[in-house]
Coordinates of N, CA, C and O in Angstrom, one line a residue:
M6 N 78.9 121.7 126.9 CA 80.2 120.2 126.2 C 80.5 120.1 124.7 O 81.2 120.3 124.8
K7 N 78.9 120.3 124.2 CA 78.9 119.6 123.3 C 79.9 120.8 121.3 O 80.0 120.9 121.0
A8 N 78.8 122.5 122.3 CA 79.8 123.1 121.9 C 81.6 123.3 121.3 O 82.3 123.6 120.7
S9 N 82.2 122.7 122.9 CA 83.9 122.3 122.3 C 83.1 121.3 122.0 O 84.9 120.2 122.5
G10 N 83.0 120.2 121.4 CA 83.7 118.9 120.6 C 83.0 117.8 121.6 O 83.1 116.5 120.5
V11 N 82.0 118.3 122.9 CA 82.4 116.9 123.2 C 81.5 116.2 123.4 O 80.0 117.2 122.3
R12 N 81.7 114.7 122.3 CA 79.9 113.8 121.9 C 79.4 113.6 123.2 O 78.2 112.3 122.2
C13 N 80.2 112.0 123.6 CA 79.5 111.9 125.3 C 80.4 111.6 126.2 O 81.1 112.3 126.4
V14 N 79.2 111.8 126.7 CA 79.8 111.7 128.6 C 79.5 110.4 129.8 O 79.0 109.1 129.1
L15 N 81.2 110.3 129.6 CA 81.5 108.7 130.2 C 82.3 108.9 131.7 O 82.4 109.6 131.7
G16 N 81.4 108.1 132.5 CA 81.3 108.2 134.2 C 81.1 107.6 134.7 O 80.7 106.3 134.0
V17 N 81.9 107.5 135.5 CA 81.6 106.2 137.0 C 79.7 106.4 137.3 O 79.5 105.5 138.0
S18 N 79.1 107.6 137.9 CA 78.7 107.7 137.8 C 77.9 109.4 138.6 O 78.4 110.3 137.8
F19 N 76.4 109.9 137.9 CA 76.3 111.0 138.3 C 75.0 111.1 138.7 O 74.4 110.2 138.7
A20 N 74.8 112.5 139.1 CA 73.2 113.4 139.4 C 72.3 113.2 139.1 O 72.9 113.7 137.1
R21 N 71.5 112.2 139.0 CA 70.2 112.3 138.2 C 69.3 113.5 137.4 O 69.7 113.4 135.6
I22 N 70.1 115.1 138.1 CA 70.3 116.1 137.6 C 70.7 116.7 136.4 O 70.2 116.6 134.8
F23 N 72.3 116.0 136.3 CA 74.0 116.0 134.7 C 72.8 116.0 134.3 O 73.1 115.5 132.9
S24 N 72.6 114.2 134.5 CA 72.0 113.2 133.0 C 70.5 114.0 132.7 O 71.5 113.3 131.2
R25 N 70.3 113.7 132.9 CA 68.7 114.6 133.1 C 69.2 116.2 131.7 O 68.7 115.8 130.2
N26 N 70.2 116.9 132.4 CA 70.0 117.9 131.6 C 71.2 117.6 130.1 O 70.9 117.8 129.1
C27 N 71.5 116.6 130.1 CA 72.5 116.7 129.4 C 71.8 116.1 128.0 O 71.8 116.4 127.0
I28 N 71.0 115.0 128.1 CA 70.1 113.9 127.1 C 69.0 115.2 126.8 O 69.0 115.6 125.8
N29 N 68.6 116.2 127.3 CA 68.5 117.5 127.8 C 69.0 117.9 126.6 O 68.1 118.6 125.5
L30 N 69.9 118.3 126.1 CA 71.0 119.1 125.2 C 71.1 118.1 124.3 O 71.8 118.7 123.5
G31 N 71.0 117.5 123.7 CA 71.3 116.5 122.9 C 72.7 115.8 123.4 O 73.6 114.6 121.9
L32 N 73.0 115.7 124.4 CA 74.8 114.9 124.8 C 74.2 114.0 125.4 O 74.0 113.5 126.9
P33 N 75.0 112.3 124.7 CA 74.2 111.2 125.5 C 75.2 110.8 126.9 O 76.6 111.3 126.8
V34 N 75.2 110.3 127.6 CA 75.3 110.0 129.1 C 75.9 108.7 129.0 O 74.3 108.3 129.2
I35 N 76.3 108.8 129.6 CA 76.2 106.8 130.6 C 77.5 106.5 131.2 O 78.2 107.1 131.3
A36 N 77.3 105.8 132.3 CA 77.7 105.5 133.5 C 77.6 103.8 133.4 O 77.4 103.5 133.4
C37 N 79.2 104.0 133.1 CA 80.0 102.5 133.3 C 81.0 102.9 134.3 O 82.2 103.0 134.1
P38 N 81.5 102.5 135.6 CA 82.1 102.7 135.7 C 83.9 101.5 135.8 O 84.5 102.3 135.8
E39 N 83.2 100.5 135.3 CA 84.6 99.5 134.8 C 85.1 100.4 134.0 O 86.3 100.7 133.8
A40 N 84.6 100.5 132.9 CA 84.5 101.9 131.8 C 85.6 102.8 131.8 O 86.5 102.9 131.2
A41 N 84.7 103.7 132.4 CA 85.1 104.7 133.3 C 87.0 105.4 133.7 O 88.0 105.4 133.8
L42 N 86.8 103.5 134.5 CA 88.1 103.4 135.6 C 89.0 102.8 134.5 O 90.1 103.4 135.1
E43 N 89.2 102.6 133.6 CA 90.2 101.4 132.4 C 90.4 102.3 131.6 O 91.5 102.9 130.6
A44 N 89.8 103.4 131.4 CA 89.8 104.7 130.7 C 90.9 105.7 131.0 O 91.2 106.3 132.1
A45 N 91.6 106.3 130.1 CA 93.3 107.0 130.2 C 92.7 108.0 129.0 O 92.7 107.8 127.8
R46 N 93.9 109.2 128.8 CA 93.8 110.2 128.2 C 94.4 108.8 126.7 O 95.6 108.8 127.0
G47 N 93.8 109.6 125.5 CA 94.3 109.2 124.3 C 93.8 108.2 124.3 O 93.6 107.1 122.9
D48 N 93.0 107.0 125.5 CA 92.2 106.0 124.3 C 91.3 106.2 123.8 O 90.9 107.2 124.1
E49 N 90.9 105.0 122.6 CA 90.2 105.1 121.9 C 89.2 105.0 122.1 O 88.8 103.6 123.1
I50 N 87.8 105.8 122.3 CA 86.6 104.4 123.2 C 85.4 104.7 122.5 O 85.1 106.2 121.7
S51 N 84.7 103.5 122.6 CA 83.1 103.4 121.4 C 81.8 103.7 122.9 O 82.2 102.6 123.7
V52 N 81.0 104.6 122.5 CA 79.8 104.3 123.5 C 78.8 103.8 122.2 O 77.9 104.7 121.3
D53 N 77.5 102.8 122.0 CA 76.5 102.9 121.6 C 75.3 102.8 123.5 O 75.3 101.5 123.9
V54 N 74.9 103.9 122.6 CA 73.7 103.4 123.8 C 72.9 103.1 124.4 O 71.7 102.8 125.2
A55 N 72.2 102.6 122.8 CA 70.8 101.9 122.5 C 71.5 100.2 123.2 O 70.8 100.2 123.4
A56 N 73.1 100.3 122.6 CA 72.5 98.9 123.6 C 73.4 98.6 124.8 O 73.3 97.4 125.2
G57 N 74.0 100.1 125.8 CA 74.5 100.2 126.7 C 76.3 99.0 126.5 O 76.2 98.4 127.0
K58 N 76.6 99.8 125.5 CA 78.1 99.0 124.7 C 78.9 100.0 125.0 O 79.0 100.9 124.2
V59 N 80.1 100.0 125.3 CA 81.6 100.7 125.6 C 82.8 100.4 125.4 O 82.9 98.6 126.2
V60 N 83.6 100.5 124.1 CA 84.8 100.1 124.4 C 85.3 100.8 124.4 O 85.8 101.6 124.2
V61 N 86.6 100.7 125.7 CA 87.4 100.9 126.1 C 88.7 100.9 125.1 O 89.0 99.9 126.0
A62 N 90.1 100.9 124.8 CA 90.9 100.1 124.4 C 91.4 99.0 123.6 O 91.9 98.4 124.7
G63 N 89.7 99.0 123.4 CA 89.7 97.9 122.9 C 88.9 96.5 123.4 O 89.1 95.7 123.4
K64 N 89.0 97.6 124.9 CA 87.9 95.8 125.7 C 87.0 96.6 126.3 O 86.5 97.7 125.9
D65 N 86.0 95.7 126.3 CA 84.3 95.8 126.0 C 83.7 95.8 127.9 O 83.9 94.9 128.5
F66 N 82.9 96.3 127.6 CA 82.0 96.7 128.6 C 80.8 97.2 128.5 O 79.5 97.4 127.6
T67 N 79.5 96.6 129.5 CA 78.4 97.2 129.8 C 77.9 97.2 130.2 O 78.0 97.9 131.9
A68 N 77.2 99.0 129.8 CA 75.9 99.6 130.6 C 74.6 99.4 130.3 O 74.6 99.0 129.6
P69 N 73.2 100.0 131.2 CA 72.7 100.2 131.2 C 72.4 101.0 130.0 O 72.3 101.6 129.6
P70 N 72.2 100.2 128.7 CA 71.1 101.1 127.8 C 70.0 102.2 127.7 O 69.5 102.4 128.8
L71 N 69.8 103.1 126.8 CA 68.8 104.5 127.5 C 67.4 103.8 127.0 O 67.5 102.9 125.9
P72 N 66.3 104.5 127.8 CA 65.0 104.6 127.0 C 65.4 104.1 126.0 O 66.0 105.6 125.7
P73 N 63.7 104.0 125.2 CA 63.7 104.2 123.9 C 63.2 106.3 123.3 O 64.1 106.2 122.7
F74 N 62.4 106.6 124.4 CA 62.0 107.8 124.0 C 63.6 108.6 124.7 O 63.5 109.9 124.0
M75 N 64.2 108.1 125.2 CA 65.5 109.2 125.8 C 66.8 108.5 124.1 O 67.6 109.8 123.3
L76 N 66.6 108.0 123.6 CA 67.5 107.3 122.2 C 66.7 108.7 120.8 O 67.2 108.9 120.2
D77 N 65.4 108.8 121.2 CA 64.2 109.3 120.6 C 65.8 110.9 120.5 O 65.3 112.0 119.9
M78 N 65.4 110.8 121.7 CA 65.4 112.4 122.6 C 67.0 113.4 121.6 O 67.1 114.2 121.1
L79 N 68.0 112.4 122.0 CA 68.8 112.3 120.8 C 69.8 112.3 119.8 O 69.4 113.2 119.3
E80 N 68.6 111.7 119.2 CA 68.0 111.6 117.7 C 68.2 113.5 117.0 O 67.9 112.9 115.9
R81 N 66.7 113.4 117.8 CA 66.4 114.7 117.3 C 67.0 116.2 117.6 O 67.2 117.0 117.9
G82 N 68.2 116.3 118.2 CA 68.6 116.7 119.1 C 69.0 117.6 120.4 O 69.2 118.8 120.3
G83 N 67.8 116.7 121.1 CA 67.7 117.2 122.7 C 65.7 117.4 123.3 O 65.7 117.0 122.0
L84 N 66.0 117.4 124.0 CA 64.8 117.4 124.2 C 63.9 119.2 123.6 O 62.3 118.2 123.0
I85 N 64.2 119.8 123.1 CA 63.9 121.1 122.0 C 62.9 120.6 120.8 O 61.8 121.0 120.7
P86 N 64.1 120.1 119.9 CA 63.7 119.1 119.3 C 63.1 118.1 118.8 O 62.0 118.3 118.3
W87 N 63.5 117.7 119.7 CA 62.4 116.5 120.9 C 60.5 117.1 120.2 O 59.7 116.1 119.8
A88 N 60.8 117.6 120.8 CA 59.3 118.8 121.8 C 58.6 119.3 120.8 O 57.3 118.7 120.1
Q89 N 59.6 120.1 119.5 CA 59.4 120.5 118.5 C 58.5 120.0 117.7 O 57.3 119.9 117.2
N90 N 58.6 117.8 117.1 CA 58.6 117.4 116.8 C 57.3 116.4 117.2 O 56.6 116.6 116.3
K91 N 56.9 116.8 118.3 CA 56.2 116.2 119.0 C 55.0 116.7 118.7 O 53.3 116.0 117.8
L92 N 55.1 118.2 118.9 CA 54.3 119.3 119.0 C 53.2 119.2 117.2 O 52.4 119.5 117.9
S93 N 54.7 118.9 117.1 CA 54.1 119.2 115.5 C 53.2 118.3 113.8 O 52.6 118.5 113.5
Q94 N 52.7 117.2 114.8 CA 52.1 115.6 115.1 C 50.5 116.0 115.9 O 49.7 114.8 115.0
I95 N 51.0 116.2 116.6 CA 49.4 116.8 116.9 C 47.8 117.7 116.1 O 48.5 118.8 115.5

């Protein structure tokens, strides 16, 4: 998905393995049923995964924020860069 230009995945719900695989690949994923159901093709959507804030066509929605270690993993580009960084600190 990242290679196709997807920058974030927003949906009603996700299987845990799908969510974790997205995070491992450095792709933010957020489950926010209200926002996902509100979204339509062409809508501008912004997501703040740290704050748990989703804006769809000017409407605000709240979702659970991601835990700090997942945010760190996303900032580093996924599980492999995150692990490489952790190992370099040993």
